[in-house]
mmCIF file of C-alpha atoms and ligand atoms in Angstrom:
data_model
loop_
_atom_site.group_PDB
_atom_site.id
_atom_site.type_symbol
_atom_site.label_atom_id
_atom_site.label_comp_id
_atom_site.label_asym_id
_atom_site.label_seq_id
_atom_site.Cartn_x
_atom_site.Cartn_y
_atom_site.Cartn_z
ATOM 1 C CA MET A 1 -108.120 78.877 -35.491
ATOM 2 C CA PRO A 2 -105.556 79.740 -32.765
ATOM 3 C CA SER A 3 -102.097 80.393 -34.192
ATOM 4 C CA ARG A 4 -100.286 79.191 -31.070
ATOM 5 C CA PRO A 5 -99.381 75.526 -31.240
ATOM 6 C CA ARG A 6 -101.159 73.469 -28.678
ATOM 7 C CA THR A 7 -102.041 69.915 -27.793
ATOM 8 C CA ASP A 8 -105.773 69.651 -27.814
ATOM 9 C CA SER A 9 -107.359 66.533 -26.338
ATOM 10 C CA PRO A 10 -111.111 66.922 -26.670
ATOM 11 C CA HIS A 11 -111.708 63.171 -26.480
ATOM 12 C CA ARG A 12 -110.081 60.311 -24.704
ATOM 13 C CA HIS A 13 -110.927 56.914 -26.050
ATOM 14 C CA GLU A 14 -110.672 53.592 -24.318
ATOM 15 C CA GLY A 15 -108.347 50.926 -25.682
ATOM 16 C CA PRO A 16 -105.500 50.850 -28.183
ATOM 17 C CA ALA A 17 -107.410 52.585 -30.983
ATOM 18 C CA GLY A 18 -107.681 55.834 -29.017
ATOM 19 C CA PRO A 19 -105.067 58.268 -27.742
ATOM 20 C CA ALA A 20 -104.033 56.206 -24.737
ATOM 21 C CA ARG A 21 -100.306 56.074 -23.861
ATOM 22 C CA LEU A 22 -98.734 52.888 -25.183
ATOM 23 C CA ASP A 23 -95.156 51.752 -24.772
ATOM 24 C CA ARG A 24 -92.994 52.735 -27.758
ATOM 25 C CA ASP A 25 -92.811 49.282 -29.379
ATOM 26 C CA GLU A 26 -96.523 48.740 -29.069
ATOM 27 C CA ALA A 27 -97.264 52.250 -30.390
ATOM 28 C CA ARG A 28 -95.076 51.622 -33.450
ATOM 29 C CA ARG A 29 -96.948 48.424 -34.198
ATOM 30 C CA VAL A 30 -100.512 49.458 -33.330
ATOM 31 C CA TRP A 31 -100.350 52.893 -34.979
ATOM 32 C CA GLY A 32 -98.211 51.968 -37.990
ATOM 33 C CA GLN A 33 -95.354 54.329 -37.111
ATOM 34 C CA ASN A 34 -92.917 54.207 -40.007
ATOM 35 C CA PHE A 35 -91.383 57.676 -40.090
ATOM 36 C CA PHE A 36 -89.596 59.416 -42.951
ATOM 37 C CA ARG A 37 -85.845 59.104 -42.340
ATOM 38 C CA SER A 38 -84.822 62.273 -44.166
ATOM 39 C CA ALA A 39 -86.094 65.843 -44.345
ATOM 40 C CA GLY A 40 -85.405 65.816 -48.115
ATOM 41 C CA SER A 41 -87.857 62.970 -48.773
ATOM 42 C CA ALA A 42 -90.487 64.516 -46.504
ATOM 43 C CA ARG A 43 -90.089 67.781 -48.448
ATOM 44 C CA ARG A 44 -90.569 66.051 -51.816
ATOM 45 C CA PHE A 45 -93.675 64.366 -50.461
ATOM 46 C CA ALA A 46 -95.113 67.576 -48.941
ATOM 47 C CA ARG A 47 -94.570 69.559 -52.144
ATOM 48 C CA GLN A 48 -97.149 67.417 -53.912
ATOM 49 C CA LEU A 49 -99.856 69.358 -52.103
ATOM 50 C CA THR A 50 -100.889 72.119 -54.476
ATOM 51 C CA GLY A 51 -100.936 75.799 -53.549
ATOM 52 C CA ALA A 52 -103.871 77.017 -51.520
ATOM 53 C CA GLU A 53 -105.106 79.002 -54.535
ATOM 54 C CA SER A 54 -106.171 75.931 -56.541
ATOM 55 C CA ALA A 55 -107.916 74.305 -53.584
ATOM 56 C CA GLY A 56 -109.581 77.563 -52.550
ATOM 57 C CA ASN A 57 -107.914 80.122 -50.324
ATOM 58 C CA ASP A 58 -110.449 79.432 -47.642
ATOM 59 C CA SER A 59 -109.373 75.788 -47.204
ATOM 60 C CA VAL A 60 -107.648 74.488 -44.082
ATOM 61 C CA THR A 61 -104.927 71.859 -44.393
ATOM 62 C CA VAL A 62 -105.243 68.830 -42.147
ATOM 63 C CA GLU A 63 -102.208 66.609 -41.705
ATOM 64 C CA VAL A 64 -103.088 63.067 -40.672
ATOM 65 C CA GLY A 65 -100.577 61.399 -38.336
ATOM 66 C CA PRO A 66 -97.688 63.907 -38.187
ATOM 67 C CA GLY A 67 -95.576 61.683 -35.907
ATOM 68 C CA ALA A 68 -92.205 63.401 -35.338
ATOM 69 C CA GLY A 69 -93.245 66.206 -37.695
ATOM 70 C CA ARG A 70 -90.927 65.864 -40.703
ATOM 71 C CA ILE A 71 -93.804 66.565 -43.134
ATOM 72 C CA THR A 72 -95.332 69.162 -40.790
ATOM 73 C CA LYS A 73 -92.153 71.258 -40.785
ATOM 74 C CA GLU A 74 -92.317 71.458 -44.584
ATOM 75 C CA LEU A 75 -96.022 72.309 -44.595
ATOM 76 C CA VAL A 76 -95.797 75.240 -42.178
ATOM 77 C CA ARG A 77 -93.283 76.952 -44.485
ATOM 78 C CA ASP A 78 -96.009 78.243 -46.856
ATOM 79 C CA GLY A 79 -97.707 80.054 -43.962
ATOM 80 C CA HIS A 80 -101.030 78.312 -44.494
ATOM 81 C CA PRO A 81 -102.825 77.180 -41.298
ATOM 82 C CA ILE A 82 -102.170 73.497 -40.544
ATOM 83 C CA VAL A 83 -104.078 71.245 -38.175
ATOM 84 C CA ALA A 84 -102.054 68.109 -37.375
ATOM 85 C CA VAL A 85 -104.031 65.220 -35.878
ATOM 86 C CA GLU A 86 -101.899 62.635 -34.072
ATOM 87 C CA VAL A 87 -103.332 59.732 -32.088
ATOM 88 C CA ASP A 88 -100.160 59.084 -30.086
ATOM 89 C CA PRO A 89 -99.918 61.501 -27.112
ATOM 90 C CA HIS A 90 -96.128 61.058 -27.025
ATOM 91 C CA TRP A 91 -95.672 62.492 -30.551
ATOM 92 C CA ALA A 92 -98.503 65.032 -30.208
ATOM 93 C CA ASP A 93 -96.733 66.503 -27.153
ATOM 94 C CA ARG A 94 -93.320 66.510 -28.849
ATOM 95 C CA LEU A 95 -94.735 68.284 -31.905
ATOM 96 C CA ALA A 96 -96.579 70.911 -29.846
ATOM 97 C CA GLU A 97 -93.333 71.635 -27.963
ATOM 98 C CA LEU A 98 -91.673 72.672 -31.246
ATOM 99 C CA GLU A 99 -94.034 75.693 -31.337
ATOM 100 C CA LEU A 100 -94.154 75.781 -35.130
ATOM 101 C CA PRO A 101 -95.975 78.819 -36.566
ATOM 102 C CA ASN A 102 -99.557 78.424 -37.848
ATOM 103 C CA LEU A 103 -99.807 74.941 -36.406
ATOM 104 C CA THR A 104 -102.530 73.446 -34.241
ATOM 105 C CA VAL A 105 -101.691 70.000 -32.870
ATOM 106 C CA VAL A 106 -104.652 67.816 -31.987
ATOM 107 C CA ASN A 107 -104.153 64.646 -29.971
ATOM 108 C CA ASP A 108 -106.978 62.489 -31.256
ATOM 109 C CA ASP A 109 -107.963 59.608 -33.492
ATOM 110 C CA PHE A 110 -108.439 60.962 -37.019
ATOM 111 C CA THR A 111 -111.110 58.361 -37.816
ATOM 112 C CA THR A 112 -113.456 59.832 -35.197
ATOM 113 C CA TRP A 113 -112.142 63.353 -34.613
ATOM 114 C CA PRO A 114 -114.790 66.023 -35.403
ATOM 115 C CA LEU A 115 -113.467 67.691 -38.566
ATOM 116 C CA PRO A 116 -113.411 71.498 -38.893
ATOM 117 C CA ASP A 117 -116.111 73.159 -41.013
ATOM 118 C CA GLY A 118 -115.470 74.414 -44.529
ATOM 119 C CA PRO A 119 -113.263 73.172 -47.363
ATOM 120 C CA LEU A 120 -110.301 71.022 -46.369
ATOM 121 C CA ARG A 121 -107.090 69.692 -47.903
ATOM 122 C CA PHE A 122 -105.621 66.515 -46.459
ATOM 123 C CA ILE A 123 -102.086 65.243 -46.424
ATOM 124 C CA GLY A 124 -100.489 62.335 -44.594
ATOM 125 C CA ASN A 125 -98.135 59.405 -44.616
ATOM 126 C CA LEU A 126 -100.947 57.117 -43.544
ATOM 127 C CA PRO A 127 -100.583 54.135 -41.213
ATOM 128 C CA PHE A 128 -100.904 50.951 -43.262
ATOM 129 C CA GLY A 129 -103.607 49.413 -41.036
ATOM 130 C CA THR A 130 -106.151 52.255 -41.059
ATOM 131 C CA GLY A 131 -105.199 54.122 -44.247
ATOM 132 C CA THR A 132 -108.255 52.992 -46.233
ATOM 133 C CA ARG A 133 -110.622 54.012 -43.439
ATOM 134 C CA MET A 134 -108.964 57.424 -43.286
ATOM 135 C CA LEU A 135 -109.229 57.867 -47.054
ATOM 136 C CA ARG A 136 -112.927 56.960 -47.000
ATOM 137 C CA ARG A 137 -113.547 59.443 -44.229
ATOM 138 C CA CYS A 138 -112.096 62.255 -46.335
ATOM 139 C CA LEU A 139 -113.998 61.264 -49.486
ATOM 140 C CA ALA A 140 -117.286 60.954 -47.606
ATOM 141 C CA LEU A 141 -117.170 64.689 -46.907
ATOM 142 C CA GLY A 142 -118.058 65.330 -50.540
ATOM 143 C CA PRO A 143 -116.236 67.360 -53.194
ATOM 144 C CA ASP A 144 -117.134 70.778 -51.779
ATOM 145 C CA ARG A 145 -115.417 69.964 -48.480
ATOM 146 C CA CYS A 146 -112.690 67.489 -49.435
ATOM 147 C CA ARG A 147 -110.862 69.513 -52.088
ATOM 148 C CA GLU A 148 -107.586 67.631 -52.211
ATOM 149 C CA GLY A 149 -105.779 64.672 -50.674
ATOM 150 C CA VAL A 150 -102.092 63.734 -50.779
ATOM 151 C CA PHE A 151 -101.795 60.326 -49.159
ATOM 152 C CA LEU A 152 -98.784 58.041 -48.892
ATOM 153 C CA LEU A 153 -99.983 54.448 -48.981
ATOM 154 C CA GLN A 154 -98.721 50.989 -49.813
ATOM 155 C CA LYS A 155 -97.636 50.908 -53.450
ATOM 156 C CA GLN A 156 -100.040 48.098 -54.381
ATOM 157 C CA TYR A 157 -102.942 49.972 -52.833
ATOM 158 C CA THR A 158 -102.191 53.192 -54.725
ATOM 159 C CA ARG A 159 -101.801 51.185 -57.946
ATOM 160 C CA LYS A 160 -105.225 49.644 -57.375
ATOM 161 C CA ARG A 161 -106.844 53.034 -56.726
ATOM 162 C CA THR A 162 -105.307 54.433 -59.916
ATOM 163 C CA GLY A 163 -106.580 51.674 -62.188
ATOM 164 C CA ALA A 164 -103.554 49.381 -62.600
ATOM 165 C CA TYR A 165 -105.762 46.293 -62.224
ATOM 166 C CA GLY A 166 -108.914 47.602 -63.957
ATOM 167 C CA GLY A 167 -112.066 49.087 -62.520
ATOM 168 C CA ASN A 168 -113.277 48.149 -59.066
ATOM 169 C CA LEU A 169 -116.155 48.892 -56.736
ATOM 170 C CA PHE A 170 -114.325 51.486 -54.622
ATOM 171 C CA ASN A 171 -113.273 53.636 -57.577
ATOM 172 C CA ALA A 172 -116.584 53.328 -59.390
ATOM 173 C CA GLN A 173 -118.320 54.538 -56.224
ATOM 174 C CA TRP A 174 -116.167 57.666 -55.792
ATOM 175 C CA GLU A 175 -115.062 58.708 -59.270
ATOM 176 C CA PRO A 176 -118.066 60.897 -60.124
ATOM 177 C CA TRP A 177 -116.706 63.377 -57.561
ATOM 178 C CA TYR A 178 -112.962 62.737 -57.390
ATOM 179 C CA THR A 179 -110.005 61.893 -59.588
ATOM 180 C CA PHE A 180 -107.249 59.553 -58.391
ATOM 181 C CA ARG A 181 -103.695 59.825 -59.719
ATOM 182 C CA ARG A 182 -100.321 58.368 -58.855
ATOM 183 C CA GLY A 183 -97.746 60.655 -57.295
ATOM 184 C CA LEU A 184 -94.204 60.098 -56.075
ATOM 185 C CA GLY A 185 -93.088 56.697 -54.857
ATOM 186 C CA PHE A 186 -90.828 56.143 -51.848
ATOM 187 C CA PRO A 187 -89.056 52.799 -51.363
ATOM 188 C CA ARG A 188 -89.426 51.137 -47.978
ATOM 189 C CA GLN A 189 -85.818 51.952 -47.032
ATOM 190 C CA GLU A 190 -86.808 55.630 -46.756
ATOM 191 C CA PHE A 191 -88.630 54.875 -43.483
ATOM 192 C CA ALA A 192 -87.725 53.859 -39.966
ATOM 193 C CA PRO A 193 -88.524 51.220 -38.986
ATOM 194 C CA VAL A 194 -88.523 49.748 -42.498
ATOM 195 C CA PRO A 195 -92.108 48.696 -43.420
ATOM 196 C CA GLY A 196 -93.069 45.520 -45.249
ATOM 197 C CA SER A 197 -93.691 47.197 -48.615
ATOM 198 C CA ASP A 198 -92.777 50.166 -50.803
ATOM 199 C CA THR A 199 -95.041 53.193 -50.834
ATOM 200 C CA GLU A 200 -96.567 55.458 -53.448
ATOM 201 C CA THR A 201 -98.519 58.697 -53.220
ATOM 202 C CA LEU A 202 -102.222 58.743 -54.040
ATOM 203 C CA LEU A 203 -103.257 62.179 -55.305
ATOM 204 C CA VAL A 204 -106.957 62.875 -54.861
ATOM 205 C CA ARG A 205 -108.667 65.918 -56.378
ATOM 206 C CA SER A 206 -112.299 66.903 -56.251
ATOM 207 C CA ARG A 207 -113.774 67.331 -59.723
ATOM 208 C CA PRO A 208 -114.733 70.923 -60.520
ATOM 209 C CA ARG A 209 -117.628 69.491 -62.571
ATOM 210 C CA PRO A 210 -118.876 66.304 -60.856
ATOM 211 C CA LEU A 211 -120.406 63.595 -63.027
ATOM 212 C CA ALA A 212 -123.402 63.191 -60.703
ATOM 213 C CA PRO A 213 -124.956 65.408 -58.029
ATOM 214 C CA TRP A 214 -123.470 64.809 -54.583
ATOM 215 C CA SER A 215 -127.011 64.938 -53.159
ATOM 216 C CA ARG A 216 -127.593 61.544 -54.864
ATOM 217 C CA HIS A 217 -124.311 59.901 -53.847
ATOM 218 C CA ALA A 218 -125.934 57.285 -51.575
ATOM 219 C CA ALA A 219 -128.253 56.090 -54.371
ATOM 220 C CA TYR A 220 -125.339 56.175 -56.843
ATOM 221 C CA GLN A 221 -123.110 54.070 -54.628
ATOM 222 C CA ARG A 222 -125.910 51.547 -54.014
ATOM 223 C CA PHE A 223 -126.491 51.256 -57.750
ATOM 224 C CA VAL A 224 -122.807 50.588 -58.473
ATOM 225 C CA GLU A 225 -122.633 48.074 -55.626
ATOM 226 C CA ASP A 226 -125.712 46.252 -56.950
ATOM 227 C CA VAL A 227 -124.043 45.883 -60.364
ATOM 228 C CA PHE A 228 -120.773 44.570 -58.851
ATOM 229 C CA ASN A 229 -122.702 42.235 -56.550
ATOM 230 C CA THR A 230 -124.167 40.398 -59.546
ATOM 231 C CA SER A 231 -120.576 39.108 -60.108
ATOM 232 C CA ARG A 232 -121.314 39.056 -63.864
ATOM 233 C CA LEU A 233 -118.523 39.696 -66.348
ATOM 234 C CA THR A 234 -120.326 42.136 -68.658
ATOM 235 C CA ILE A 235 -122.729 44.981 -68.007
ATOM 236 C CA GLY A 236 -125.305 43.276 -70.256
ATOM 237 C CA GLU A 237 -125.296 40.149 -68.079
ATOM 238 C CA ALA A 238 -125.355 42.263 -64.919
ATOM 239 C CA ALA A 239 -128.300 44.296 -66.230
ATOM 240 C CA ARG A 240 -130.267 41.121 -66.991
ATOM 241 C CA ALA A 241 -129.478 39.731 -63.543
ATOM 242 C CA LEU A 242 -130.666 42.935 -61.897
ATOM 243 C CA ASP A 243 -133.824 43.415 -63.863
ATOM 244 C CA ARG A 244 -134.792 41.064 -66.678
ATOM 245 C CA ARG A 245 -137.241 43.417 -68.380
ATOM 246 C CA ALA A 246 -135.720 46.846 -67.788
ATOM 247 C CA GLY A 247 -132.064 45.803 -68.194
ATOM 248 C CA PRO A 248 -131.523 46.232 -71.937
ATOM 249 C CA GLY A 249 -133.590 49.433 -71.890
ATOM 250 C CA TRP A 250 -131.303 51.288 -69.525
ATOM 251 C CA LEU A 251 -128.211 50.085 -71.330
ATOM 252 C CA ARG A 252 -129.589 51.560 -74.553
ATOM 253 C CA GLY A 253 -130.542 54.750 -72.711
ATOM 254 C CA ALA A 254 -126.980 55.096 -71.453
ATOM 255 C CA ARG A 255 -125.521 54.122 -74.859
ATOM 256 C CA VAL A 256 -123.300 51.509 -73.205
ATOM 257 C CA PRO A 257 -122.616 48.303 -75.211
ATOM 258 C CA PRO A 258 -123.931 45.201 -73.376
ATOM 259 C CA GLY A 259 -120.689 43.322 -74.055
ATOM 260 C CA LEU A 260 -118.604 45.846 -72.084
ATOM 261 C CA ARG A 261 -116.860 44.228 -69.127
ATOM 262 C CA VAL A 262 -117.933 45.681 -65.770
ATOM 263 C CA LYS A 263 -114.286 46.297 -64.854
ATOM 264 C CA ASP A 264 -113.788 48.336 -68.053
ATOM 265 C CA ILE A 265 -116.684 50.767 -67.499
ATOM 266 C CA THR A 266 -115.358 54.328 -67.333
ATOM 267 C CA ALA A 267 -116.414 56.893 -64.732
ATOM 268 C CA GLU A 268 -118.447 58.720 -67.403
ATOM 269 C CA GLN A 269 -120.215 55.494 -68.481
ATOM 270 C CA TRP A 270 -121.085 54.650 -64.860
ATOM 271 C CA ALA A 271 -122.642 58.088 -64.523
ATOM 272 C CA ASP A 272 -124.620 57.618 -67.766
ATOM 273 C CA LEU A 273 -125.817 54.205 -66.569
ATOM 274 C CA PHE A 274 -126.906 55.633 -63.258
ATOM 275 C CA HIS A 275 -128.783 58.510 -64.835
ATOM 276 C CA ALA A 276 -130.522 56.147 -67.290
ATOM 277 C CA CYS A 277 -131.374 53.598 -64.601
ATOM 278 C CA THR A 278 -132.413 55.881 -61.774
ATOM 279 C CA PRO A 279 -133.714 59.186 -63.143
ATOM 280 C CA PRO A 280 -133.953 61.942 -60.527
ATOM 281 C CA PRO A 281 -137.185 61.812 -58.520
ATOM 282 C CA ALA A 282 -140.024 63.434 -60.474
ATOM 283 C CA ARG A 283 -140.781 66.951 -59.395
ATOM 284 C CA ARG A 284 -144.073 67.262 -57.590
ATOM 285 C CA ILE A 285 -146.688 69.353 -59.343
ATOM 286 C CA SER A 286 -148.730 71.358 -56.904
ATOM 287 C CA PRO A 287 -152.552 70.867 -57.091
ATOM 288 C CA GLN A 288 -152.903 74.436 -58.351
ATOM 289 C CA ARG A 289 -150.587 73.911 -61.343
ATOM 290 C CA ARG A 290 -152.212 70.578 -62.174
ATOM 291 C CA ARG A 291 -155.540 72.256 -62.884
HETATM 292 C C1 SAM B 301 -96.627 56.158 -41.194
HETATM 293 S S1 SAM B 301 -96.514 57.158 -39.764
HETATM 294 C C2 SAM B 301 -96.130 58.745 -40.454
HETATM 295 C C3 SAM B 301 -95.427 59.680 -39.492
HETATM 296 C C4 SAM B 301 -94.905 60.979 -40.096
HETATM 297 N N1 SAM B 301 -95.975 61.719 -40.725
HETATM 298 C C5 SAM B 301 -93.827 60.706 -41.116
HETATM 299 O O1 SAM B 301 -94.157 60.598 -42.291
HETATM 300 O O2 SAM B 301 -92.675 60.590 -40.735
HETATM 301 C C6 SAM B 301 -98.255 57.255 -39.341
HETATM 302 C C7 SAM B 301 -98.588 58.231 -38.223
HETATM 303 O O3 SAM B 301 -100.007 58.228 -38.012
HETATM 304 C C8 SAM B 301 -100.295 58.150 -36.629
HETATM 305 N N2 SAM B 301 -101.633 57.522 -36.499
HETATM 306 C C9 SAM B 301 -101.937 56.200 -36.576
HETATM 307 N N3 SAM B 301 -103.257 56.014 -36.436
HETATM 308 C C10 SAM B 301 -103.798 57.254 -36.292
HETATM 309 C C11 SAM B 301 -105.136 57.729 -36.104
HETATM 310 N N4 SAM B 301 -106.171 56.883 -36.051
HETATM 311 N N5 SAM B 301 -105.344 59.057 -35.974
HETATM 312 C C12 SAM B 301 -104.293 59.932 -36.024
HETATM 313 N N6 SAM B 301 -103.010 59.542 -36.190
HETATM 314 C C13 SAM B 301 -102.768 58.220 -36.331
HETATM 315 C C14 SAM B 301 -99.177 57.334 -36.060
HETATM 316 O O4 SAM B 301 -99.040 57.497 -34.665
HETATM 317 C C15 SAM B 301 -97.977 57.873 -36.874
HETATM 318 O O5 SAM B 301 -97.452 59.022 -36.269
#
C-alpha cells in the first residue's frame, strides 16, 4: 500500500453512477452529499471504530465516501493505513491534495470497486440512496474479511437493523456471522446541506464464533428467505407450508416451539432450525472404506 496520497482512477464508468464529473448541485443530489458541519462531530463518529488490535492488526481500514475529508482527518491520526474511496472526482482530488499521511485516495464507485485482499474494517457516513447496497457489499465478504463496520445511516434504517421493529429477513440472513448494534446518533442539523432525516450509527462486528459455517451461507440465506416467503405468522405454520410431512420434525429437532412468531426467532434459533432442516451434506465414503 503506497503511503503517499494519490488519486487512483482504475475505472471510469459511464453515467451518473460512476465517477464522471457532475455539476455541484447534481453531485450533491445524485451522490447524497450531506457533509459533517463540524470537526467535533466527525471526531465523535470516527472514534466509534475500535482499535486495530481488536479487528486484527493486519486489517486495512476503508472509508466509504470521504467527501471533504472531515472523518478522514480523524482516522489518519491513529497512523493506521486508510483507503478512502470517493466516487466524486472533485472531492477525490481535493482530498488527495491535502497529502494526509497513510492515506490512499481512490476515485471510484465503492459498489463496484475491487476491494483489497485480507481483513478489512469499514467506516463511512453513507449516502442515503446507496447505503444499503454498500452495507450488503461489506457483509457479503464474510466474517473473516469484513471484521468491522461503522456506518452512519438514516435513523429509521439503523433502528430496523438493530431490532426495533422485530426480526426481519435481512437480519436473519446475516446474523449468524455478524452482530448489529446502535451507535451514536447525529441530528440532521449536523450536516450541510441538511438531509431529510436524522442519522444513527450502525455498528457491525463479525462474530468470533459464527453460528453457522460461512461456506454454507448461500444455503442458509435461501432457507431463511423460504421461511419468510411463506408469509405465515408462526414458524409452525411456515414449516407446514414449506413441507407438510417434514415440517414438525425439524421444529422438534431444533427445539423451537411451533407457536413462535417468525419475527421473534432469535439468531441462535434460526441457526438451530437451519441445522435441523438442512444437515451438512453427508461425507462420501470411499469404495475402499465401504468394504
Ligand atoms: C453523506 S456524504 C459523507 C461525506 C463525508 N464523509 C462526511 O461525512 O462529511 C456521502 C459521500 O459518499 C460519496 N459517495 C456517494 N456514492 C458513492 C459511491 N458509490 N462510491 C463512493 N463514494 C460515494 C459522496 O460523493 C459523498 O462524498
